[in-house]
Amino acid sequence: MKQKRLWGTILLFGCISLSMATLAWSDGSEWGENNEHEGKGFIQQTAGVSSVNNKAYKNECSSCHFAYPAGFLPKRSWIKIMTTLDDHFGEDAELDAQDAQGIETYLLNNAADQRPNRFSRSIMRSIDSRTTPLRITKTPYFRHRHREIPTRMVEGNAKVRSFSNCLACHSGASQGSFDEDSVRIPGYRFWED
Amino acid sequence: MKSFMILSVFIIFISFAISQTAFAGNNTVTMLLDKYHSEGVSQFDANKGKTMWQEQHIQKKTGKPVSCAACHTSDIRKTGSHIRTGKLIEAMAASTNPSRFHDAKNIEKWFKRNCKWTWGRQCTPQEKGDFLLFFQSQ
């Protein structure tokens, strides 16, 4: 009888740990992915702009496009973007007040006028202090750096569609890297010709 | 001995229940459908959902016809892409993308945004339920 009870207990714990393990595993893959991005981002951080490491921002602001690094626009721009989400470049990106607040705090803490890395400083210098740009792609610095790229490679390119689609050309963008060396325009091997 | 038996049956039942939620059963969708029922809907129809999915509506700001399928594709087992930004959107069908529809807040958020943007108005509980059944049926 004692023996039986022992085996029963072992079987029982086997069952429980198995079901726990499957739970833990499905969570694990999700986290593994995040950590990987953050790990790479850290290395690149000194070279480029901070990679995006805020979970709420990543969740809410990367469903329609790549999560733009906060360091590409000044505080005043992010405030304006966050207070007009119901009409966001012609889309509805409304959030509830609590989520919006958390994201805004993250953006303001990492904005271009807050984190003086190479790109942020250049962008700040390029924009008129009396204006509040809503688009990174409309800042003079951005335009200057992309001035040589013809429209047929952007709007006329089904794999790009818009300059706002940073990730299409900058494969390292999610890790905060916009290095000229890692740029590749889809469909064009040598874009400079 | 008897209490031990009862305890083990109980624990097996609990661990089974936990593993069930981790795998297939989509309680979130069931819960939402229950909510729509309580808001006065008697029956849902996956075919109706499928028809509405393709329906073209004139988008207010662009003046051009759009449908849910424009971004999500009409074959919801396939990956879609955002018509303006080009960003890829994972398949909607439960069969190809079981990771979807486990977060009621997220589902309601996107119903609100996408119905307003695509149809120019919010979707009714009836329409939302029809869509959810359509996603589950594919």
Coordinates of C-alpha atoms in Angstrom, one line a residue:
Chain A
M1 CA 0.0 0.0 0.0
K2 CA 2.8 2.4 1.0
Q3 CA 4.6 1.5 -2.3
K4 CA 1.5 2.3 -4.3
R5 CA 1.1 5.7 -2.7
L6 CA 4.7 6.6 -3.4
W7 CA 4.3 5.8 -7.1
G8 CA 1.0 7.7 -7.2
T9 CA 2.7 10.8 -5.8
I10 CA 5.6 10.5 -8.3
L11 CA 3.1 10.2 -11.2
L12 CA 1.2 13.2 -9.9
F13 CA 4.2 15.5 -9.6
G14 CA 5.3 14.3 -13.1
C15 CA 2.0 15.5 -14.5
I16 CA 2.1 18.8 -12.7
S17 CA 5.7 19.6 -13.7
L18 CA 5.0 18.7 -17.3
S19 CA 2.1 21.1 -17.6
M20 CA 4.1 23.8 -15.8
A21 CA 7.0 23.3 -18.2
T22 CA 4.8 23.8 -21.3
L23 CA 3.5 27.0 -19.8
A24 CA 7.0 28.2 -19.0
W25 CA 8.2 27.3 -22.5
S26 CA 5.6 29.2 -24.4
D27 CA 6.5 32.3 -22.4
G28 CA 10.2 31.7 -22.8
S29 CA 10.3 32.1 -26.6
E30 CA 8.6 35.4 -26.3
W31 CA 11.1 36.8 -23.9
G32 CA 14.0 35.3 -25.6
E33 CA 13.3 37.4 -28.6
N34 CA 13.1 40.6 -26.7
N35 CA 16.3 40.0 -24.9
E36 CA 18.1 39.3 -28.0
H37 CA 17.1 42.7 -29.5
E38 CA 18.0 44.5 -26.3
G39 CA 21.3 42.8 -26.1
K40 CA 22.4 43.9 -29.6
G41 CA 20.9 47.4 -29.0
F42 CA 23.2 47.9 -26.1
I43 CA 26.3 47.4 -28.1
Q44 CA 25.1 49.7 -30.9
Q45 CA 23.9 52.3 -28.5
T46 CA 27.2 54.2 -28.4
A47 CA 27.5 54.3 -32.1
G48 CA 23.9 55.1 -33.1
V49 CA 20.7 56.2 -31.5
S50 CA 19.3 54.2 -28.4
S51 CA 17.4 51.2 -29.6
V52 CA 13.8 51.0 -28.4
N53 CA 13.6 49.1 -25.1
N54 CA 10.3 50.1 -23.7
K55 CA 7.8 47.3 -23.9
A56 CA 4.6 49.3 -24.0
Y57 CA 6.0 51.6 -26.7
K58 CA 7.1 48.6 -28.7
N59 CA 3.7 46.9 -28.4
E60 CA 1.6 49.9 -29.2
C61 CA 3.7 51.9 -31.6
S62 CA 5.1 49.1 -33.8
S63 CA 2.0 47.5 -35.1
C64 CA 1.6 49.7 -38.1
H65 CA 5.2 50.6 -38.6
F66 CA 8.6 50.1 -37.2
A67 CA 9.0 51.6 -33.7
Y68 CA 10.8 54.8 -34.4
P69 CA 13.7 55.6 -32.0
A70 CA 12.7 58.4 -29.6
G71 CA 16.0 60.1 -30.2
F72 CA 15.0 61.2 -33.8
L73 CA 12.5 63.9 -32.7
P74 CA 12.5 66.5 -29.9
K75 CA 10.2 66.4 -26.9
R76 CA 7.7 68.9 -28.4
S77 CA 7.2 66.7 -31.4
W78 CA 6.4 63.6 -29.3
I79 CA 4.0 65.6 -27.1
K80 CA 2.1 66.7 -30.2
I81 CA 2.1 63.2 -31.7
M82 CA 0.9 61.7 -28.4
T83 CA -2.0 64.2 -28.1
T84 CA -3.3 63.7 -31.6
L85 CA -3.3 59.9 -31.8
D86 CA -7.0 59.8 -32.9
D87 CA -5.9 61.4 -36.2
H88 CA -2.5 60.1 -36.6
F89 CA -1.3 60.8 -40.2
G90 CA -4.8 59.9 -41.3
E91 CA -5.0 56.7 -39.1
D92 CA -6.7 56.1 -35.8
A93 CA -4.0 55.1 -33.3
E94 CA -6.0 56.0 -30.1
L95 CA -4.8 54.6 -26.8
D96 CA -6.3 54.6 -23.4
A97 CA -5.0 57.4 -21.1
Q98 CA -2.9 55.1 -18.9
D99 CA -1.0 53.4 -21.8
A100 CA -0.6 56.8 -23.5
Q101 CA 0.9 58.3 -20.4
G102 CA 3.5 55.6 -20.0
I103 CA 4.6 55.8 -23.6
E104 CA 4.8 59.6 -23.6
T105 CA 7.1 59.5 -20.5
Y106 CA 9.4 57.0 -22.2
L107 CA 9.5 59.1 -25.4
L108 CA 10.2 62.4 -23.5
N109 CA 13.0 60.8 -21.5
N110 CA 14.7 59.6 -24.7
A111 CA 13.9 62.5 -27.0
A112 CA 16.5 64.1 -29.3
D113 CA 16.9 67.1 -27.0
Q114 CA 17.4 64.7 -24.0
R115 CA 19.9 62.2 -25.3
P116 CA 22.8 63.9 -27.2
N117 CA 24.1 61.2 -29.4
R118 CA 25.4 61.8 -32.9
F119 CA 22.0 61.6 -34.8
S120 CA 20.0 63.4 -32.2
R121 CA 22.4 66.4 -32.1
S122 CA 22.4 66.6 -35.9
I123 CA 18.6 66.5 -36.0
M124 CA 18.2 69.1 -33.3
R125 CA 20.7 71.4 -35.1
S126 CA 18.8 71.0 -38.4
I127 CA 15.3 72.0 -37.2
D128 CA 14.0 75.5 -36.7
S129 CA 13.3 75.9 -33.0
R130 CA 10.0 77.6 -33.8
T131 CA 8.6 74.6 -35.6
T132 CA 7.4 71.3 -34.3
P133 CA 8.0 68.6 -36.9
L134 CA 5.7 65.6 -36.7
R135 CA 7.7 63.5 -39.1
I136 CA 11.3 62.4 -38.8
T137 CA 11.3 62.2 -42.6
K138 CA 10.4 65.9 -42.9
T139 CA 13.4 67.1 -40.8
P140 CA 16.1 68.9 -42.8
Y141 CA 18.7 66.5 -41.5
F142 CA 16.7 63.5 -42.7
R143 CA 16.1 65.1 -46.1
H144 CA 19.7 66.0 -46.5
R145 CA 20.9 62.5 -45.7
H146 CA 18.4 60.9 -48.2
R147 CA 18.5 63.6 -50.9
E148 CA 20.3 61.4 -53.4
I149 CA 17.7 58.6 -53.4
P150 CA 15.3 58.9 -56.3
T151 CA 11.6 58.4 -55.8
R152 CA 11.5 55.3 -58.0
M153 CA 13.5 53.5 -55.3
V154 CA 11.0 54.6 -52.6
E155 CA 7.4 55.4 -53.5
G156 CA 7.9 53.5 -56.7
N157 CA 9.3 50.5 -55.0
A158 CA 6.8 48.0 -53.7
K159 CA 9.2 46.7 -51.1
V160 CA 9.7 50.2 -49.6
R161 CA 6.6 52.4 -50.4
S162 CA 7.6 55.3 -48.1
F163 CA 10.6 56.9 -46.5
S164 CA 8.8 56.2 -43.2
N165 CA 9.5 52.5 -43.7
C166 CA 13.1 52.8 -42.2
L167 CA 13.4 49.1 -41.7
A168 CA 13.1 48.3 -45.4
C169 CA 16.5 49.9 -46.1
H170 CA 18.2 50.0 -42.7
S171 CA 18.3 46.4 -41.7
G172 CA 19.9 47.3 -38.3
A173 CA 17.3 49.9 -37.5
S174 CA 15.6 47.8 -34.7
Q175 CA 18.9 47.7 -33.0
G176 CA 19.3 51.4 -33.3
S177 CA 21.9 51.2 -36.1
F178 CA 21.5 53.4 -39.2
D179 CA 25.1 52.9 -40.3
E180 CA 25.7 53.7 -44.0
D181 CA 27.4 50.3 -44.3
S182 CA 24.3 48.4 -43.3
V183 CA 22.0 50.2 -45.8
R184 CA 20.5 48.3 -48.7
I185 CA 17.6 49.5 -50.8
P186 CA 15.5 46.4 -51.7
G187 CA 15.7 45.6 -55.4
Y188 CA 18.7 47.9 -56.0
R189 CA 22.2 46.6 -55.5
F190 CA 24.1 49.8 -56.1
W191 CA 21.8 52.6 -55.3
E192 CA 24.4 55.3 -55.8
D193 CA 24.6 54.7 -59.6
Chain B
M1 CA -6.1 7.2 2.0
K2 CA -9.5 8.5 0.9
S3 CA -8.5 12.1 1.4
F4 CA -5.3 11.4 -0.6
M5 CA -7.3 10.1 -3.5
I6 CA -9.6 13.1 -3.5
L7 CA -6.6 15.4 -3.3
S8 CA -4.8 13.7 -6.3
V9 CA -7.9 13.8 -8.4
F10 CA -8.2 17.5 -7.6
I11 CA -4.6 18.2 -8.5
I12 CA -4.7 16.3 -11.7
F13 CA -7.8 18.2 -12.7
I14 CA -6.2 21.5 -12.0
S15 CA -3.0 20.7 -13.9
F16 CA -5.1 19.5 -16.8
A17 CA -7.1 22.7 -16.7
I18 CA -3.9 24.8 -16.8
S19 CA -2.4 22.9 -19.7
Q20 CA -5.7 23.3 -21.6
T21 CA -5.6 27.1 -21.4
A22 CA -1.9 27.0 -22.4
F23 CA -2.8 25.0 -25.6
A24 CA -5.8 25.2 -27.7
G25 CA -9.0 26.5 -26.1
N26 CA -9.6 30.2 -26.8
N27 CA -11.4 31.4 -23.7
T28 CA -10.9 35.0 -24.7
V29 CA -13.1 34.7 -27.8
T30 CA -15.7 32.7 -25.9
M31 CA -15.7 35.4 -23.2
L32 CA -16.2 38.2 -25.8
L33 CA -19.0 36.3 -27.6
D34 CA -20.7 35.9 -24.2
K35 CA -20.3 39.7 -23.7
Y36 CA -21.9 40.4 -27.1
H37 CA -24.7 38.0 -26.2
S38 CA -25.3 39.9 -23.1
E39 CA -25.5 43.1 -25.2
G40 CA -28.5 41.7 -27.0
V41 CA -27.1 39.6 -29.9
S42 CA -28.8 36.2 -30.3
Q43 CA -26.7 34.4 -32.9
F44 CA -23.4 34.9 -34.8
D45 CA -22.6 33.9 -38.3
A46 CA -19.1 33.2 -39.7
N47 CA -20.3 33.5 -43.3
K48 CA -21.7 37.0 -42.6
G49 CA -18.3 37.9 -41.1
K50 CA -16.6 36.6 -44.3
T51 CA -18.8 38.8 -46.5
M52 CA -18.3 41.9 -44.4
W53 CA -14.5 41.3 -44.5
Q54 CA -14.5 41.9 -48.3
E55 CA -17.0 44.8 -48.3
Q56 CA -15.6 47.9 -49.9
H57 CA -16.3 51.2 -48.1
I58 CA -15.1 54.7 -49.2
Q59 CA -12.4 55.8 -46.7
K60 CA -13.3 59.3 -45.4
K61 CA -9.8 60.8 -45.6
T62 CA -8.4 59.2 -48.8
G63 CA -11.7 59.0 -50.7
K64 CA -10.7 55.6 -51.9
P65 CA -12.5 52.3 -51.4
V66 CA -11.0 50.0 -48.6
S67 CA -12.0 46.8 -46.9
C68 CA -10.7 44.9 -44.0
A69 CA -9.1 42.6 -46.5
A70 CA -7.0 45.4 -47.9
C71 CA -4.5 45.2 -45.1
H72 CA -5.3 41.7 -43.8
T73 CA -5.7 39.9 -47.2
S74 CA -9.0 38.1 -48.2
D75 CA -7.4 34.8 -47.5
I76 CA -6.9 35.3 -43.8
R77 CA -4.6 32.4 -43.5
K78 CA -2.0 34.5 -45.3
T79 CA 0.2 37.3 -44.1
G80 CA -1.1 40.7 -44.9
S81 CA 0.6 44.1 -45.2
H82 CA -0.4 47.6 -44.1
I83 CA -1.6 49.4 -47.2
R84 CA 0.2 52.6 -46.3
T85 CA 3.3 51.7 -44.4
G86 CA 4.0 48.3 -46.0
K87 CA 4.6 46.6 -42.6
L88 CA 3.7 43.0 -42.6
I89 CA 0.7 41.9 -40.6
E90 CA 0.5 38.3 -39.3
A91 CA -2.3 36.0 -40.5
M92 CA -5.7 36.4 -38.8
A93 CA -6.9 32.8 -39.1
A94 CA -6.9 30.8 -35.9
S95 CA -5.6 27.7 -37.8
T96 CA -2.4 29.4 -39.1
N97 CA -1.9 31.8 -36.2
P98 CA -3.1 30.4 -32.9
S99 CA -1.2 33.1 -31.0
R100 CA -3.9 35.6 -31.9
F101 CA -7.0 36.5 -30.0
H102 CA -5.9 35.9 -26.4
D103 CA -6.1 39.5 -25.2
A104 CA -9.6 41.0 -25.1
K105 CA -8.4 44.6 -24.6
N106 CA -6.2 44.3 -27.7
I107 CA -9.0 42.9 -29.8
E108 CA -11.5 45.6 -28.8
K109 CA -8.8 48.3 -29.3
W110 CA -8.3 47.2 -32.9
F111 CA -12.0 46.6 -33.7
K112 CA -12.5 50.2 -32.6
R113 CA -9.6 51.7 -34.6
N114 CA -10.1 49.6 -37.8
C115 CA -13.9 49.8 -38.0
K116 CA -13.7 53.5 -37.5
W117 CA -11.0 53.9 -40.1
T118 CA -12.3 51.4 -42.7
W119 CA -16.0 51.8 -42.3
G120 CA -16.2 55.3 -40.8
R121 CA -18.1 54.0 -37.8
Q122 CA -17.7 51.6 -34.9
C123 CA -18.7 47.9 -35.5
T124 CA -21.7 46.6 -33.6
P125 CA -21.5 43.7 -31.2
Q126 CA -23.2 41.6 -33.8
E127 CA -20.6 42.4 -36.4
K128 CA -17.7 41.9 -34.0
G129 CA -19.0 38.5 -33.1
D130 CA -19.5 37.5 -36.8
F131 CA -15.9 38.5 -37.4
L132 CA -14.5 36.6 -34.5
L133 CA -16.4 33.4 -35.6
F134 CA -15.0 33.9 -39.1
F135 CA -11.4 34.1 -37.8
Q136 CA -12.0 31.0 -35.7
S137 CA -13.5 29.1 -38.6
Q138 CA -10.6 29.5 -41.0

